[in-house]
């Protein structure tokens, strides 16, 4: 006989479901994974932000470093290219590369925070 007023809820006399394994080793692994994800997100957003700055400062596009940063930013933000079609090139670059940078930061740090809580 079920004396629980609302079916579907766990009563106090029943054993709780198995809790996730919070051993120090698993916590350390989760922290390392979170740190790796944060680092990848930060580097990705940093390269995108650096390309925005280099473009806005009219850096020499023939320079090897500028070419590397531009190529990396194109690869990282390729999915977001031409989302915004502005007449002003600087605003277009800011929005089309800034959106992926912001999303990488938000998603990367959000996933890392979730891993640290688990």
PDB file of C-alpha atoms in Angstrom:
ATOM      1  CA  UNK A   1       0.000   0.000   0.000  1.00  0.00           C
ATOM      2  CA  UNK A   2       1.388   3.398  -1.004  1.00  0.00           C
ATOM      3  CA  UNK A   3       0.849   6.052   1.664  1.00  0.00           C
ATOM      4  CA  UNK A   4       2.756   8.705  -0.250  1.00  0.00           C
ATOM      5  CA  UNK A   5       0.370  11.628  -0.927  1.00  0.00           C
ATOM      6  CA  UNK A   6       1.879  12.288  -4.355  1.00  0.00           C
ATOM      7  CA  UNK A   7       2.948   9.353  -6.431  1.00  0.00           C
ATOM      8  CA  UNK A   8       6.224   9.602  -8.271  1.00  0.00           C
ATOM      9  CA  UNK A   9       8.145  11.300  -5.467  1.00  0.00           C
ATOM     10  CA  UNK A  10      10.702   9.513  -3.334  1.00  0.00           C
ATOM     11  CA  UNK A  11       9.559   8.930   0.212  1.00  0.00           C
ATOM     12  CA  UNK A  12      11.954   9.448   3.095  1.00  0.00           C
ATOM     13  CA  UNK A  13      12.191   5.788   4.003  1.00  0.00           C
ATOM     14  CA  UNK A  14      13.425   4.715   0.556  1.00  0.00           C
ATOM     15  CA  UNK A  15      17.146   4.725  -0.245  1.00  0.00           C
ATOM     16  CA  UNK A  16      18.301   7.612  -2.384  1.00  0.00           C
ATOM     17  CA  UNK A  17      19.442   7.075  -5.928  1.00  0.00           C
ATOM     18  CA  UNK A  18      23.144   6.496  -6.350  1.00  0.00           C
ATOM     19  CA  UNK A  19      24.993   9.777  -6.009  1.00  0.00           C
ATOM     20  CA  UNK A  20      27.658  10.621  -8.585  1.00  0.00           C
ATOM     21  CA  UNK A  21      31.185   9.537  -7.729  1.00  0.00           C
ATOM     22  CA  UNK A  22      32.840  12.556  -6.060  1.00  0.00           C
ATOM     23  CA  UNK A  23      36.158  10.918  -5.298  1.00  0.00           C
ATOM     24  CA  UNK A  24      39.184  13.238  -5.251  1.00  0.00           C
ATOM     25  CA  UNK A  25      40.533  11.555  -8.383  1.00  0.00           C
ATOM     26  CA  UNK A  26      37.318  12.180 -10.330  1.00  0.00           C
ATOM     27  CA  UNK A  27      37.155  15.748  -9.076  1.00  0.00           C
ATOM     28  CA  UNK A  28      40.730  16.357 -10.216  1.00  0.00           C
ATOM     29  CA  UNK A  29      39.940  14.884 -13.634  1.00  0.00           C
ATOM     30  CA  UNK A  30      36.865  17.109 -13.957  1.00  0.00           C
ATOM     31  CA  UNK A  31      38.914  20.168 -12.970  1.00  0.00           C
ATOM     32  CA  UNK A  32      41.588  19.302 -15.553  1.00  0.00           C
ATOM     33  CA  UNK A  33      38.960  18.839 -18.246  1.00  0.00           C
ATOM     34  CA  UNK A  34      37.310  22.131 -17.275  1.00  0.00           C
ATOM     35  CA  UNK A  35      40.676  23.913 -17.378  1.00  0.00           C
ATOM     36  CA  UNK A  36      41.396  22.458 -20.817  1.00  0.00           C
ATOM     37  CA  UNK A  37      38.021  23.580 -22.152  1.00  0.00           C
ATOM     38  CA  UNK A  38      38.479  27.077 -20.667  1.00  0.00           C
ATOM     39  CA  UNK A  39      41.951  27.339 -22.181  1.00  0.00           C
ATOM     40  CA  UNK A  40      40.755  26.309 -25.645  1.00  0.00           C
ATOM     41  CA  UNK A  41      37.836  28.761 -25.451  1.00  0.00           C
ATOM     42  CA  UNK A  42      40.100  31.585 -24.235  1.00  0.00           C
ATOM     43  CA  UNK A  43      42.734  31.000 -26.932  1.00  0.00           C
ATOM     44  CA  UNK A  44      40.047  30.816 -29.623  1.00  0.00           C
ATOM     45  CA  UNK A  45      38.379  34.017 -28.454  1.00  0.00           C
ATOM     46  CA  UNK A  46      41.805  35.648 -28.074  1.00  0.00           C
ATOM     47  CA  UNK A  47      42.753  34.895 -31.674  1.00  0.00           C
ATOM     48  CA  UNK A  48      39.425  36.244 -32.906  1.00  0.00           C
ATOM     49  CA  UNK A  49      39.804  39.360 -30.761  1.00  0.00           C
ATOM     50  CA  UNK A  50      43.381  39.842 -31.912  1.00  0.00           C
ATOM     51  CA  UNK A  51      42.281  39.696 -35.540  1.00  0.00           C
ATOM     52  CA  UNK A  52      39.620  42.339 -34.842  1.00  0.00           C
ATOM     53  CA  UNK A  53      42.242  44.613 -33.276  1.00  0.00           C
ATOM     54  CA  UNK A  54      44.752  44.023 -36.080  1.00  0.00           C
ATOM     55  CA  UNK A  55      42.090  44.755 -38.688  1.00  0.00           C
ATOM     56  CA  UNK A  56      40.883  47.897 -36.948  1.00  0.00           C
ATOM     57  CA  UNK A  57      44.477  49.143 -36.611  1.00  0.00           C
ATOM     58  CA  UNK A  58      45.051  48.422 -40.329  1.00  0.00           C
ATOM     59  CA  UNK A  59      47.924  45.982 -39.737  1.00  0.00           C
ATOM     60  CA  UNK A  60      50.119  44.944 -42.658  1.00  0.00           C
ATOM     61  CA  UNK A  61      48.271  41.979 -44.189  1.00  0.00           C
ATOM     62  CA  UNK A  62      51.472  40.775 -45.829  1.00  0.00           C
ATOM     63  CA  UNK A  63      53.121  40.130 -42.458  1.00  0.00           C
ATOM     64  CA  UNK A  64      53.443  36.446 -41.538  1.00  0.00           C
ATOM     65  CA  UNK A  65      52.048  36.936 -38.019  1.00  0.00           C
ATOM     66  CA  UNK A  66      49.053  38.909 -39.284  1.00  0.00           C
ATOM     67  CA  UNK A  67      48.435  36.237 -41.940  1.00  0.00           C
ATOM     68  CA  UNK A  68      48.545  33.519 -39.260  1.00  0.00           C
ATOM     69  CA  UNK A  69      46.101  35.371 -37.013  1.00  0.00           C
ATOM     70  CA  UNK A  70      43.785  36.115 -39.951  1.00  0.00           C
ATOM     71  CA  UNK A  71      43.845  32.498 -41.136  1.00  0.00           C
ATOM     72  CA  UNK A  72      43.164  31.228 -37.622  1.00  0.00           C
ATOM     73  CA  UNK A  73      40.339  33.702 -37.144  1.00  0.00           C
ATOM     74  CA  UNK A  74      38.835  32.725 -40.500  1.00  0.00           C
ATOM     75  CA  UNK A  75      38.929  29.066 -39.515  1.00  0.00           C
ATOM     76  CA  UNK A  76      37.495  29.662 -36.027  1.00  0.00           C
ATOM     77  CA  UNK A  77      34.828  32.108 -37.162  1.00  0.00           C
ATOM     78  CA  UNK A  78      34.099  30.653 -40.584  1.00  0.00           C
ATOM     79  CA  UNK A  79      30.639  29.534 -39.533  1.00  0.00           C
ATOM     80  CA  UNK A  80      29.709  33.123 -38.655  1.00  0.00           C
ATOM     81  CA  UNK A  81      31.072  34.898 -41.710  1.00  0.00           C
ATOM     82  CA  UNK A  82      28.656  37.267 -43.388  1.00  0.00           C
ATOM     83  CA  UNK A  83      25.964  36.924 -40.758  1.00  0.00           C
ATOM     84  CA  UNK A  84      26.070  40.698 -40.543  1.00  0.00           C
ATOM     85  CA  UNK A  85      26.298  42.565 -43.844  1.00  0.00           C
ATOM     86  CA  UNK A  86      27.279  46.109 -42.920  1.00  0.00           C
ATOM     87  CA  UNK A  87      28.403  48.849 -45.275  1.00  0.00           C
ATOM     88  CA  UNK A  88      31.273  49.758 -42.976  1.00  0.00           C
ATOM     89  CA  UNK A  89      34.012  47.112 -43.101  1.00  0.00           C
ATOM     90  CA  UNK A  90      35.217  47.736 -39.550  1.00  0.00           C
ATOM     91  CA  UNK A  91      31.753  47.185 -38.065  1.00  0.00           C
ATOM     92  CA  UNK A  92      31.267  44.079 -40.230  1.00  0.00           C
ATOM     93  CA  UNK A  93      34.567  42.568 -39.044  1.00  0.00           C
ATOM     94  CA  UNK A  94      33.800  43.488 -35.444  1.00  0.00           C
ATOM     95  CA  UNK A  95      30.405  41.782 -35.523  1.00  0.00           C
ATOM     96  CA  UNK A  96      31.303  38.764 -37.684  1.00  0.00           C
ATOM     97  CA  UNK A  97      34.372  37.878 -35.602  1.00  0.00           C
ATOM     98  CA  UNK A  98      33.111  39.216 -32.269  1.00  0.00           C
ATOM     99  CA  UNK A  99      30.042  36.970 -32.230  1.00  0.00           C
ATOM    100  CA  UNK A 100      32.045  33.712 -32.412  1.00  0.00           C
ATOM    101  CA  UNK A 101      34.505  35.044 -29.820  1.00  0.00           C
ATOM    102  CA  UNK A 102      31.693  35.809 -27.386  1.00  0.00           C
ATOM    103  CA  UNK A 103      30.016  32.453 -28.016  1.00  0.00           C
ATOM    104  CA  UNK A 104      33.263  30.538 -27.524  1.00  0.00           C
ATOM    105  CA  UNK A 105      33.797  32.295 -24.208  1.00  0.00           C
ATOM    106  CA  UNK A 106      30.235  31.782 -22.989  1.00  0.00           C
ATOM    107  CA  UNK A 107      29.977  28.153 -24.059  1.00  0.00           C
ATOM    108  CA  UNK A 108      33.494  27.199 -22.980  1.00  0.00           C
ATOM    109  CA  UNK A 109      33.225  28.723 -19.540  1.00  0.00           C
ATOM    110  CA  UNK A 110      29.663  27.442 -19.116  1.00  0.00           C
ATOM    111  CA  UNK A 111      30.705  23.875 -19.912  1.00  0.00           C
ATOM    112  CA  UNK A 112      33.713  24.200 -17.626  1.00  0.00           C
ATOM    113  CA  UNK A 113      31.538  25.473 -14.768  1.00  0.00           C
ATOM    114  CA  UNK A 114      29.188  22.543 -15.262  1.00  0.00           C
ATOM    115  CA  UNK A 115      32.092  20.100 -15.177  1.00  0.00           C
ATOM    116  CA  UNK A 116      33.387  21.638 -11.950  1.00  0.00           C
ATOM    117  CA  UNK A 117      29.964  21.232 -10.311  1.00  0.00           C
ATOM    118  CA  UNK A 118      29.498  17.624 -11.399  1.00  0.00           C
TER     119      UNK A 118
END
